[in-house]
């Protein structure tokens, strides 16, 4: 009995243990299949790369466009409000704002700058020979001197209206109005009402005031003296401190017309840009879905490649199993190979997506923005797909009988 126990203890001491694979060994055996079939690997990784590139590019382009809009909002400000003459609730006719509306608005606490425009019935044309009905959608407006400052606009060419030139037949054109009239430099003339007006300047684009972009602006005094302007503003523009925008918005209509505040319409021109910035990625979800489908197709391609690899390498698997490799080590080998294949495709896709975003941003004059979460999330998705795609082939490889695998070879 004692001898038998001794033999059992000796057997336990001499039992063979499987060698452990270190990280370097795992990478070596995992990359062996990739090195031996480079063309197939490139084609398989291409599907993953296309899916990731699509997802990164969609997110990057959307983020770049949104960054541009936010940059515009920062430059233009979100503290601009416009009070316009509305329609009477009783007669339905358009009402007129009081002549002293700009002055009353300027007395509201928090208001810093005030400007105004007044619509004129006159039409502007390139010359008197053009029919009067062909206005090109260009309006003629009287403008106060402070209007451009309130709008934070600039003059692309020439100069703005002031006390001196605003009394004479002089006009400043919005950029759209100048384009439609064929005016490209100051000093040229346009026909308004029954006389020529000299173009003093052409404005830069005004995203917060598209109606001004399509207008011919005449000085306030000059409009009264030359074009019969009655002095009643049609729109009052004001800038207030950021902290007082909401309170000013509540007081604006009642301040301009205390008896009938309902006849005054108050708007926030920056609301359109803010809404556009908030919904910039609305259509991105569809394209992200297409990118996800491409990524899944790429994952199927990886799984197919790995299954074929298992079938072609049965002799290698059988030989490794005969030399002592465990089933777990075989599984690790093929899962690692699948992860490396997907990882290569993911890296290529991130690079392609970033490059596509850079080209789009450069050609459109936008800032180049690729969110880190998009890069990290996309690459993590490739690793997840690589793991899932490699599991079945890895399990199948580990279950091959060493004897049958060597015989099949």
XYZ file of C-alpha atoms in Angstrom:
409
model
C 0.000 0.000 0.000
C 2.771 2.404 0.911
C 4.588 1.634 -2.364
C 1.475 2.373 -4.394
C 1.034 5.735 -2.694
C 4.627 6.592 -3.428
C 4.147 5.771 -7.103
C 1.052 8.011 -7.227
C 2.934 10.917 -5.633
C 5.755 10.440 -8.116
C 3.245 10.497 -11.005
C 1.821 13.767 -9.767
C 5.273 15.278 -9.564
C 6.151 14.222 -13.111
C 2.844 15.317 -14.746
C 3.523 17.586 -17.733
C 2.176 21.109 -17.709
C 1.378 23.163 -20.797
C 3.812 25.938 -21.514
C 2.461 29.400 -21.023
C 2.391 31.874 -23.901
C 3.665 35.339 -23.088
C 2.309 38.471 -24.770
C 5.189 38.448 -27.252
C 4.536 34.806 -28.136
C 0.813 35.493 -28.580
C 1.559 38.358 -30.977
C 4.047 36.217 -32.887
C 1.743 33.264 -33.453
C -1.234 35.565 -34.045
C 0.550 37.501 -36.777
C 1.870 34.405 -38.524
C -1.334 33.928 -40.491
C -1.411 37.617 -41.462
C 2.123 37.546 -42.791
C 1.540 34.432 -44.869
C -1.575 35.767 -46.677
C -1.064 39.520 -47.208
C -3.415 39.997 -50.182
C -6.343 38.273 -48.492
C -5.683 40.190 -45.293
C -5.701 43.533 -47.097
C -9.002 42.761 -48.811
C -10.575 41.598 -45.556
C -9.363 44.651 -43.646
C -10.704 46.908 -46.402
C -14.304 46.220 -45.394
C -13.562 47.225 -41.805
C -11.654 50.299 -43.001
C -14.541 51.507 -45.187
C -17.043 51.189 -42.336
C -14.857 53.023 -39.824
C -13.850 55.689 -42.367
C -17.524 56.373 -43.108
C -18.410 56.712 -39.433
C -15.425 58.930 -38.572
C -15.923 61.127 -41.646
C -19.648 61.609 -40.974
C -19.048 62.605 -37.357
C -16.051 64.756 -38.290
C -17.834 66.650 -41.074
C -20.845 67.259 -38.834
C -18.622 68.432 -35.965
C -16.636 70.718 -38.291
C -19.803 72.340 -39.643
C -21.163 72.769 -36.142
C -17.892 74.321 -34.977
C -18.096 76.813 -37.840
C -21.640 77.790 -36.854
C -20.632 78.196 -33.216
C -17.689 80.309 -34.321
C -20.076 82.517 -36.289
C -22.359 82.807 -33.276
C -19.424 83.833 -31.100
C -18.440 86.504 -33.626
C -21.954 87.792 -34.301
C -23.245 87.418 -30.758
C -26.545 86.104 -29.480
C -27.624 89.359 -27.859
C -29.246 90.949 -30.912
C -33.018 91.520 -30.958
C -35.194 93.002 -33.711
C -38.518 94.750 -33.176
C -40.580 95.067 -36.347
C -43.896 96.628 -37.194
C -46.628 94.013 -37.286
C -50.257 94.086 -38.379
C -53.189 95.498 -36.477
C -55.370 92.830 -34.897
C -58.489 94.812 -35.751
C -57.942 96.166 -39.264
C -55.246 93.776 -40.469
C -53.282 96.724 -41.857
C -49.576 97.159 -41.247
C -48.908 99.510 -38.358
C -46.080 102.013 -38.048
C -43.585 102.199 -35.240
C -43.263 105.578 -33.494
C -40.596 107.923 -34.853
C -38.860 108.009 -31.500
C -38.860 104.199 -31.127
C -35.024 103.919 -31.351
C -34.634 106.515 -28.591
C -37.148 104.778 -26.338
C -35.457 101.412 -26.847
C -32.100 102.956 -25.983
C -33.429 103.889 -22.531
C -34.184 100.270 -21.564
C -31.800 99.033 -18.890
C -29.186 96.722 -20.397
C -29.483 98.037 -23.975
C -26.091 99.139 -25.325
C -26.619 99.955 -29.024
C -29.666 100.761 -31.163
C -30.108 101.073 -34.935
C -33.136 101.240 -37.215
C -34.282 100.890 -40.800
C -37.372 102.194 -42.574
C -38.865 100.660 -45.700
C -39.274 102.938 -48.713
C -41.708 102.438 -51.620
C -38.990 103.266 -54.141
C -37.290 100.694 -56.374
C -33.604 100.444 -57.204
C -32.399 99.598 -60.716
C -29.122 99.633 -62.574
C -30.355 102.463 -64.789
C -33.545 104.295 -65.701
C -33.801 102.196 -68.864
C -34.635 99.062 -66.933
C -38.397 98.550 -66.360
C -39.517 99.626 -62.889
C -41.134 96.270 -62.128
C -37.796 94.459 -62.476
C -36.568 95.050 -58.933
C -34.581 91.831 -58.551
C -36.009 91.412 -55.062
C -33.988 94.383 -53.791
C -35.603 96.729 -51.294
C -34.758 100.350 -50.575
C -34.440 101.257 -46.902
C -33.509 104.263 -44.839
C -30.829 103.402 -42.294
C -29.470 105.079 -39.174
C -25.744 105.611 -38.748
C -25.496 103.090 -35.895
C -27.102 100.232 -37.825
C -23.877 98.620 -39.064
C -22.318 98.792 -35.588
C -25.369 97.129 -34.050
C -25.260 94.349 -36.639
C -21.477 93.943 -36.185
C -21.134 94.143 -39.939
C -18.291 95.295 -42.101
C -17.811 97.155 -45.364
C -16.217 95.025 -48.062
C -15.467 98.060 -50.217
C -15.992 101.789 -49.777
C -17.489 103.419 -46.695
C -20.617 103.447 -44.529
C -23.238 106.163 -44.148
C -22.502 109.111 -41.851
C -23.739 112.617 -41.064
C -22.012 114.096 -44.089
C -22.844 111.684 -46.910
C -26.198 110.513 -45.519
C -27.871 113.760 -46.561
C -27.067 113.386 -50.253
C -28.096 110.936 -53.012
C -25.738 108.243 -51.813
C -26.417 104.579 -51.143
C -24.728 101.576 -49.536
C -25.560 98.148 -51.001
C -25.829 94.817 -49.269
C -23.630 92.112 -50.803
C -26.571 90.306 -52.440
C -28.047 93.566 -53.743
C -24.690 94.599 -55.239
C -24.342 91.238 -56.982
C -27.832 91.413 -58.458
C -27.294 94.979 -59.661
C -23.916 94.167 -61.151
C -22.097 96.643 -58.899
C -18.581 95.575 -57.932
C -16.959 98.774 -56.683
C -17.859 102.092 -55.017
C -18.359 105.128 -57.219
C -20.784 103.479 -59.605
C -24.369 104.693 -59.764
C -27.821 103.143 -59.461
C -31.257 104.567 -60.271
C -33.609 105.062 -57.319
C -37.005 106.659 -57.771
C -36.248 109.441 -60.274
C -32.514 110.083 -59.879
C -29.118 108.453 -59.772
C -27.547 107.628 -56.409
C -23.815 107.125 -56.014
C -22.728 103.864 -54.422
C -20.646 104.658 -51.334
C -19.908 101.098 -50.272
C -20.716 97.391 -50.476
C -21.289 95.457 -47.253
C -19.898 92.150 -46.126
C -22.407 89.293 -45.710
C -24.691 89.698 -42.674
C -25.913 86.257 -41.555
C -28.118 87.769 -38.829
C -29.761 90.283 -41.198
C -30.471 88.683 -44.592
C -32.967 91.459 -45.413
C -30.136 94.017 -45.179
C -28.029 91.900 -47.550
C -30.772 92.377 -50.166
C -31.220 96.104 -49.618
C -30.050 99.457 -50.896
C -29.501 101.615 -47.799
C -29.940 105.379 -47.871
C -29.123 107.793 -45.045
C -32.008 108.634 -42.695
C -31.972 112.361 -43.489
C -31.353 111.807 -47.177
C -34.313 109.427 -47.400
C -36.592 112.063 -45.849
C -35.336 114.851 -48.057
C -35.016 112.999 -51.372
C -37.375 110.022 -51.238
C -40.271 111.248 -49.087
C -39.526 109.020 -46.087
C -41.939 109.778 -43.217
C -39.416 108.969 -40.468
C -41.302 105.972 -39.028
C -38.907 103.022 -38.593
C -39.955 99.628 -39.853
C -37.428 97.658 -37.804
C -35.444 98.547 -34.687
C -32.247 96.579 -33.988
C -30.726 96.578 -30.504
C -27.764 95.030 -28.718
C -27.967 94.408 -25.004
C -25.734 92.757 -22.464
C -25.831 88.968 -22.500
C -27.335 88.898 -19.023
C -30.231 91.201 -19.950
C -31.302 89.744 -23.315
C -34.363 87.967 -21.964
C -35.511 90.875 -19.814
C -35.087 93.329 -22.704
C -37.023 90.987 -24.981
C -39.980 91.105 -22.567
C -39.953 94.918 -22.385
C -39.224 95.748 -26.012
C -42.742 95.665 -27.494
C -44.343 97.513 -24.566
C -41.634 100.172 -24.646
C -42.022 100.869 -28.367
C -45.839 100.933 -28.357
C -47.236 101.013 -24.795
C -50.857 101.187 -25.962
C -50.688 98.349 -28.505
C -47.661 96.160 -27.763
C -49.309 93.322 -29.669
C -48.663 95.254 -32.879
C -44.900 94.934 -32.414
C -43.145 91.728 -33.392
C -39.925 90.936 -31.503
C -37.505 88.372 -32.922
C -34.111 86.851 -32.196
C -32.093 86.694 -35.454
C -29.509 84.364 -33.927
C -32.178 81.749 -33.176
C -31.909 80.349 -36.710
C -28.146 79.857 -36.410
C -28.518 78.328 -32.954
C -31.173 75.925 -34.222
C -29.009 75.029 -37.212
C -26.047 74.348 -34.932
C -28.210 72.194 -32.674
C -29.596 70.143 -35.568
C -26.417 69.983 -37.648
C -26.134 66.241 -37.045
C -29.752 65.439 -37.863
C -28.898 63.642 -41.104
C -25.700 62.200 -39.687
C -27.595 59.373 -37.960
C -28.618 57.909 -41.331
C -25.062 58.006 -42.640
C -23.784 56.570 -39.360
C -26.221 53.706 -39.820
C -24.838 53.064 -43.308
C -21.329 53.131 -41.869
C -22.397 50.639 -39.205
C -23.796 48.327 -41.887
C -20.513 48.545 -43.792
C -18.704 47.744 -40.554
C -20.860 44.658 -39.983
C -20.243 43.523 -43.547
C -16.549 43.953 -42.886
C -16.925 41.859 -39.742
C -18.570 39.082 -41.748
C -15.628 39.248 -44.154
C -13.200 38.886 -41.257
C -15.118 35.882 -39.910
C -15.129 34.287 -43.353
C -11.393 34.868 -43.720
C -10.718 33.305 -40.335
C -12.853 30.227 -41.092
C -11.007 29.679 -44.376
C -7.735 30.172 -42.524
C -8.676 27.425 -40.048
C -9.510 25.027 -42.875
C -6.278 25.755 -44.712
C -4.105 25.461 -41.618
C -5.359 22.192 -40.158
C -1.923 20.653 -40.528
C -0.376 23.525 -38.555
C -3.059 23.225 -35.871
C -2.611 19.463 -35.625
C 1.164 19.823 -35.411
C 0.932 22.424 -32.643
C -1.552 20.303 -30.709
C 0.754 17.266 -31.067
C 3.644 19.313 -29.687
C 1.633 20.213 -26.588
C -0.379 23.324 -27.431
C -3.624 23.398 -25.481
C -7.043 24.184 -26.865
C -6.969 27.493 -25.022
C -3.717 28.448 -26.723
C -5.161 27.628 -30.140
C -8.196 29.781 -29.351
C -5.986 32.656 -28.228
C -3.940 32.380 -31.427
C -6.914 32.736 -33.767
C -8.731 35.368 -31.698
C -5.511 37.406 -31.649
C -5.195 37.017 -35.406
C -8.769 38.225 -35.869
C -8.170 41.176 -33.539
C -5.013 42.174 -35.382
C -6.804 41.936 -38.724
C -9.678 44.117 -37.489
C -7.286 46.497 -35.752
C -5.357 47.102 -38.958
C -8.609 47.846 -40.768
C -9.706 50.128 -37.924
C -6.487 52.139 -37.976
C -6.697 52.523 -41.744
C -10.365 53.567 -41.451
C -9.618 56.201 -38.801
C -6.849 57.630 -40.980
C -9.087 57.677 -44.080
C -12.002 59.242 -42.173
C -9.765 61.935 -40.693
C -8.285 62.673 -44.119
C -11.736 62.932 -45.715
C -12.826 65.343 -42.975
C -9.675 67.424 -43.478
C -10.305 67.705 -47.238
C -13.938 68.716 -46.667
C -12.974 71.279 -44.019
C -10.182 72.747 -46.157
C -12.305 73.112 -49.291
C -15.203 74.602 -47.333
C -13.112 76.917 -45.161
C -14.215 75.129 -41.981
C -12.228 74.239 -38.874
C -11.036 70.629 -38.870
C -12.722 68.847 -35.975
C -12.721 65.086 -35.390
C -14.101 64.254 -31.916
C -11.930 61.902 -29.894
C -14.986 59.871 -28.928
C -15.605 59.127 -32.608
C -12.037 57.897 -33.095
C -11.985 55.905 -29.858
C -15.499 54.549 -30.331
C -14.847 53.539 -33.921
C -11.625 51.740 -33.071
C -13.266 50.030 -30.079
C -16.046 48.867 -32.415
C -13.483 47.262 -34.716
C -11.902 45.393 -31.818
C -15.310 44.195 -30.640
C -16.227 43.015 -34.133
C -12.832 41.374 -34.460
C -13.359 39.475 -31.216
C -16.848 38.325 -32.174
C -15.760 37.424 -35.714
C -12.816 35.363 -34.426
C -14.581 33.437 -31.676
C -16.259 30.756 -33.796
C -13.204 30.049 -35.990
C -11.032 29.964 -32.867
C -13.313 27.478 -31.113
C -13.529 25.384 -34.254
C -9.748 25.322 -34.558
C -9.291 24.317 -30.907
C -11.639 21.354 -31.314
C -9.728 19.808 -34.198
C -8.298 16.427 -33.296
C -4.483 16.464 -33.699
C -4.518 12.997 -35.302
C -7.283 13.776 -37.802
C -5.763 17.173 -38.589
C -2.380 15.623 -39.426
C -4.003 12.849 -41.459
C -6.062 15.414 -43.452
C -2.899 17.215 -44.368
